[in-house]
Amino acid sequence: YTKDIAKKLLTLAIVNQRGQVLLGLKKRGFGEGYYNGFGGKVEVGETIEGAARRELQEEAGIVAGSILKQGVLTFHFDDKPQPWEVHVFNILDYSGEPCETDEMSPQWFSHGEIPFDKMWKDDEIWYPHFLAGDLFKGEFYFCNTHHLDSYNFGIVPEL
Ligand SMILES: CSc1nc2ncnc(N)c2[nH]1
Protein backbone atom coordinates (compact mmCIF):
# COMPACT_ATOMS: atom_id res chain seq x y z
CA TYR A 1 0.00 0.00 0.00
CA THR A 2 1.10 3.66 -0.31
CA LYS A 3 3.25 3.41 2.83
CA ASP A 4 5.55 1.15 0.87
CA ILE A 5 5.89 3.59 -2.03
CA ALA A 6 6.59 6.85 -0.17
CA LYS A 7 10.28 7.12 0.66
CA LYS A 8 11.46 6.92 4.23
CA LEU A 9 12.97 10.33 5.08
CA LEU A 10 16.20 10.36 7.07
CA THR A 11 18.89 12.89 7.97
CA LEU A 12 22.66 12.69 8.10
CA ALA A 13 24.66 15.47 9.77
CA ILE A 14 28.42 15.68 9.35
CA VAL A 15 30.43 18.28 11.30
CA ASN A 16 33.18 19.41 8.94
CA GLN A 17 35.62 21.81 10.60
CA ARG A 18 39.31 22.65 10.51
CA GLY A 19 40.07 19.86 8.02
CA GLN A 20 38.43 17.23 10.20
CA VAL A 21 35.04 15.54 10.26
CA LEU A 22 33.23 14.33 13.37
CA LEU A 23 31.94 10.77 12.96
CA GLY A 24 30.26 8.44 15.41
CA LEU A 25 30.93 4.74 15.86
CA LYS A 26 27.49 3.10 15.93
CA LYS A 27 27.38 1.02 19.12
CA ARG A 28 24.20 -0.98 18.36
CA GLY A 29 21.34 -1.45 15.95
CA PHE A 30 21.41 -0.91 12.19
CA GLY A 31 24.94 -0.19 10.98
CA GLU A 32 26.49 -1.29 14.28
CA GLY A 33 30.31 -1.13 14.06
CA TYR A 34 30.26 1.44 11.24
CA TYR A 35 31.48 5.03 11.50
CA ASN A 36 28.75 7.37 10.44
CA GLY A 37 27.52 10.92 10.60
CA PHE A 38 24.69 11.59 13.02
CA GLY A 39 21.08 11.28 12.02
CA GLY A 40 17.88 9.33 11.92
CA LYS A 41 14.24 9.43 10.92
CA VAL A 42 12.28 12.61 10.19
CA GLU A 43 9.26 12.40 12.50
CA VAL A 44 5.72 13.45 11.54
CA GLY A 45 5.28 17.23 11.89
CA GLU A 46 9.04 17.87 11.81
CA THR A 47 11.02 19.61 9.06
CA ILE A 48 13.98 17.71 7.61
CA GLU A 49 16.34 20.40 8.91
CA GLY A 50 14.69 20.28 12.34
CA ALA A 51 15.16 16.53 12.43
CA ALA A 52 18.84 16.89 11.50
CA ARG A 53 19.38 19.32 14.37
CA ARG A 54 17.45 17.14 16.84
CA GLU A 55 19.28 13.93 15.88
CA LEU A 56 22.69 15.63 16.15
CA GLN A 57 21.85 16.78 19.65
CA GLU A 58 20.44 13.37 20.68
CA GLU A 59 23.31 11.34 19.23
CA ALA A 60 26.35 13.58 19.76
CA GLY A 61 25.23 16.04 22.44
CA ILE A 62 25.96 19.15 20.36
CA VAL A 63 23.67 21.94 19.12
CA ALA A 64 24.09 22.82 15.44
CA GLY A 65 24.48 26.49 14.47
CA SER A 66 24.56 27.19 10.73
CA ILE A 67 24.05 24.11 8.54
CA LEU A 68 24.17 23.59 4.78
CA LYS A 69 22.25 20.88 2.94
CA GLN A 70 24.74 19.43 0.43
CA GLY A 71 23.21 16.17 -0.75
CA VAL A 72 20.24 13.86 -1.16
CA LEU A 73 21.06 10.14 -1.24
CA THR A 74 18.43 7.50 -2.02
CA PHE A 75 19.14 3.97 -0.80
CA HIS A 76 17.36 0.95 -2.22
CA PHE A 77 17.53 -2.40 -0.45
CA ASP A 78 16.54 -5.70 -2.03
CA ASP A 79 15.02 -6.81 1.29
CA LYS A 80 13.14 -3.59 2.13
CA PRO A 81 10.05 -2.34 0.27
CA GLN A 82 10.69 1.33 1.09
CA PRO A 83 13.65 3.24 -0.34
CA TRP A 84 15.40 5.58 2.11
CA GLU A 85 15.90 9.23 1.20
CA VAL A 86 18.81 10.59 3.24
CA HIS A 87 19.34 14.35 3.38
CA VAL A 88 23.00 15.15 4.06
CA PHE A 89 23.89 18.30 6.02
CA ASN A 90 27.24 19.96 6.59
CA ILE A 91 27.31 21.34 10.12
CA LEU A 92 29.33 24.55 9.73
CA ASP A 93 29.34 25.50 13.40
CA TYR A 94 27.95 24.15 16.64
CA SER A 95 27.98 24.67 20.40
CA GLY A 96 28.73 22.20 23.19
CA GLU A 97 31.20 19.34 23.19
CA PRO A 98 30.59 16.02 21.40
CA CYS A 99 29.85 13.33 23.97
CA GLU A 100 29.43 9.57 23.91
CA THR A 101 25.83 8.32 24.02
CA ASP A 102 24.50 4.79 24.24
CA GLU A 103 24.06 4.94 20.43
CA MET A 104 27.27 6.57 19.26
CA SER A 105 30.90 7.10 20.21
CA PRO A 106 32.13 10.37 18.61
CA GLN A 107 35.58 10.67 17.04
CA TRP A 108 37.36 13.31 14.89
CA PHE A 109 39.03 12.22 11.63
CA SER A 110 41.30 14.26 9.35
CA HIS A 111 39.94 14.39 5.81
CA GLY A 112 42.76 12.10 4.61
CA GLU A 113 42.12 9.49 7.31
CA ILE A 114 38.40 8.87 7.01
CA PRO A 115 37.90 5.14 7.89
CA PHE A 116 36.03 4.12 4.71
CA ASP A 117 36.74 0.44 5.44
CA LYS A 118 34.48 0.79 8.49
CA MET A 119 31.75 2.84 6.76
CA TRP A 120 28.86 2.17 4.41
CA LYS A 121 30.18 1.38 0.91
CA ASP A 122 28.50 4.40 -0.69
CA ASP A 123 30.43 6.82 1.51
CA GLU A 124 33.71 6.62 -0.42
CA ILE A 125 31.78 7.69 -3.52
CA TRP A 126 30.22 10.87 -2.15
CA TYR A 127 32.44 11.99 0.78
CA PRO A 128 35.09 13.56 -1.51
CA HIS A 129 32.36 15.69 -3.07
CA PHE A 130 30.88 16.50 0.35
CA LEU A 131 34.31 17.65 1.57
CA ALA A 132 34.81 19.71 -1.62
CA GLY A 133 31.57 21.58 -0.89
CA ASP A 134 29.73 20.19 -3.92
CA LEU A 135 25.95 19.72 -4.02
CA PHE A 136 25.17 16.14 -5.02
CA LYS A 137 22.48 13.50 -5.60
CA GLY A 138 22.89 9.76 -5.62
CA GLU A 139 20.90 6.53 -5.91
CA PHE A 140 22.47 3.42 -4.38
CA TYR A 141 21.29 -0.18 -4.67
CA PHE A 142 22.24 -2.51 -1.83
CA CYS A 143 21.96 -6.30 -1.77
CA ASN A 144 21.96 -8.27 1.48
CA THR A 145 22.05 -4.94 3.33
CA HIS A 146 25.79 -4.29 3.08
CA HIS A 147 26.77 -5.09 -0.52
CA LEU A 148 26.65 -2.08 -2.85
CA ASP A 149 25.47 -3.53 -6.17
CA SER A 150 25.09 -0.44 -8.35
CA TYR A 151 24.66 3.31 -8.16
CA ASN A 152 24.09 6.57 -9.99
CA PHE A 153 25.81 9.66 -8.62
CA GLY A 154 26.24 13.24 -9.80
CA ILE A 155 26.99 16.81 -8.85
CA VAL A 156 23.94 19.08 -9.15
CA PRO A 157 23.64 22.88 -9.51
CA GLU A 158 20.97 23.02 -6.79
CA LEU A 159 19.12 20.60 -4.52
C1 LIG B 1 22.13 1.84 4.53
S1 LIG B 1 23.08 2.58 3.30
C2 LIG B 1 23.79 3.93 4.12
N1 LIG B 1 24.86 4.53 3.64
C3 LIG B 1 25.17 5.45 4.51
N2 LIG B 1 26.20 6.31 4.51
C4 LIG B 1 26.32 7.13 5.54
N3 LIG B 1 25.46 7.16 6.55
C5 LIG B 1 24.42 6.33 6.57
N4 LIG B 1 23.56 6.36 7.58
C6 LIG B 1 24.25 5.42 5.53
N5 LIG B 1 23.37 4.45 5.27
XYZ file of C-alpha atoms and ligand atoms in Angstrom:
171
model
C 0.000 0.000 0.000
C 1.104 3.658 -0.314
C 3.252 3.411 2.835
C 5.555 1.149 0.865
C 5.889 3.589 -2.033
C 6.587 6.847 -0.166
C 10.281 7.124 0.664
C 11.459 6.920 4.230
C 12.971 10.334 5.081
C 16.205 10.359 7.071
C 18.885 12.885 7.967
C 22.664 12.688 8.096
C 24.661 15.473 9.774
C 28.423 15.677 9.352
C 30.426 18.282 11.301
C 33.176 19.413 8.936
C 35.621 21.813 10.599
C 39.312 22.654 10.514
C 40.067 19.859 8.017
C 38.426 17.231 10.197
C 35.037 15.538 10.256
C 33.232 14.328 13.372
C 31.937 10.774 12.959
C 30.257 8.436 15.406
C 30.929 4.740 15.863
C 27.493 3.101 15.934
C 27.376 1.021 19.117
C 24.199 -0.981 18.363
C 21.337 -1.452 15.947
C 21.409 -0.911 12.193
C 24.941 -0.193 10.977
C 26.490 -1.287 14.281
C 30.314 -1.126 14.061
C 30.261 1.441 11.243
C 31.477 5.033 11.495
C 28.751 7.374 10.439
C 27.516 10.916 10.596
C 24.690 11.591 13.019
C 21.076 11.280 12.023
C 17.883 9.332 11.924
C 14.238 9.433 10.923
C 12.283 12.611 10.193
C 9.263 12.403 12.504
C 5.718 13.454 11.536
C 5.285 17.226 11.888
C 9.043 17.870 11.815
C 11.019 19.606 9.063
C 13.983 17.713 7.608
C 16.336 20.402 8.906
C 14.687 20.282 12.338
C 15.163 16.531 12.426
C 18.840 16.895 11.497
C 19.384 19.317 14.365
C 17.450 17.142 16.838
C 19.282 13.934 15.877
C 22.689 15.634 16.151
C 21.855 16.778 19.648
C 20.439 13.372 20.676
C 23.314 11.336 19.229
C 26.352 13.584 19.758
C 25.226 16.037 22.435
C 25.964 19.153 20.363
C 23.674 21.940 19.121
C 24.088 22.820 15.436
C 24.483 26.491 14.475
C 24.563 27.187 10.726
C 24.052 24.114 8.544
C 24.167 23.594 4.784
C 22.250 20.878 2.940
C 24.738 19.433 0.429
C 23.210 16.165 -0.746
C 20.241 13.862 -1.160
C 21.057 10.138 -1.244
C 18.432 7.505 -2.025
C 19.143 3.970 -0.795
C 17.363 0.948 -2.219
C 17.531 -2.404 -0.452
C 16.539 -5.701 -2.027
C 15.016 -6.807 1.288
C 13.135 -3.593 2.135
C 10.050 -2.345 0.267
C 10.689 1.335 1.091
C 13.652 3.243 -0.341
C 15.402 5.577 2.110
C 15.904 9.232 1.201
C 18.806 10.586 3.236
C 19.343 14.353 3.385
C 22.999 15.154 4.064
C 23.891 18.302 6.015
C 27.242 19.964 6.592
C 27.310 21.343 10.123
C 29.329 24.545 9.730
C 29.336 25.498 13.402
C 27.946 24.148 16.637
C 27.982 24.666 20.404
C 28.733 22.202 23.191
C 31.203 19.337 23.187
C 30.594 16.016 21.403
C 29.849 13.328 23.971
C 29.431 9.567 23.914
C 25.826 8.323 24.025
C 24.501 4.789 24.240
C 24.064 4.940 20.429
C 27.270 6.566 19.260
C 30.900 7.100 20.207
C 32.128 10.370 18.615
C 35.584 10.665 17.039
C 37.365 13.313 14.889
C 39.035 12.224 11.627
C 41.297 14.258 9.352
C 39.943 14.388 5.808
C 42.756 12.096 4.605
C 42.120 9.495 7.308
C 38.396 8.870 7.012
C 37.903 5.138 7.889
C 36.028 4.118 4.711
C 36.739 0.438 5.445
C 34.476 0.794 8.487
C 31.753 2.838 6.758
C 28.857 2.170 4.412
C 30.176 1.384 0.911
C 28.499 4.403 -0.693
C 30.433 6.824 1.512
C 33.712 6.623 -0.418
C 31.781 7.692 -3.522
C 30.223 10.874 -2.149
C 32.443 11.986 0.779
C 35.090 13.557 -1.505
C 32.359 15.693 -3.071
C 30.882 16.499 0.349
C 34.314 17.651 1.573
C 34.811 19.708 -1.617
C 31.569 21.578 -0.889
C 29.728 20.190 -3.922
C 25.946 19.715 -4.025
C 25.167 16.143 -5.020
C 22.481 13.504 -5.604
C 22.889 9.760 -5.620
C 20.898 6.530 -5.906
C 22.468 3.423 -4.384
C 21.285 -0.176 -4.670
C 22.240 -2.514 -1.831
C 21.957 -6.300 -1.767
C 21.961 -8.270 1.478
C 22.049 -4.942 3.328
C 25.787 -4.293 3.080
C 26.772 -5.085 -0.519
C 26.647 -2.076 -2.853
C 25.470 -3.530 -6.169
C 25.094 -0.440 -8.350
C 24.657 3.306 -8.160
C 24.094 6.572 -9.994
C 25.813 9.657 -8.623
C 26.243 13.238 -9.801
C 26.987 16.805 -8.854
C 23.935 19.077 -9.147
C 23.642 22.877 -9.508
C 20.972 23.023 -6.787
C 19.118 20.596 -4.519
C 22.132 1.844 4.531
S 23.080 2.579 3.298
C 23.791 3.933 4.123
N 24.863 4.528 3.642
C 25.169 5.452 4.511
N 26.197 6.308 4.509
C 26.319 7.135 5.540
N 25.463 7.162 6.552
C 24.425 6.327 6.568
N 23.562 6.365 7.580
C 24.252 5.424 5.532
N 23.368 4.454 5.273
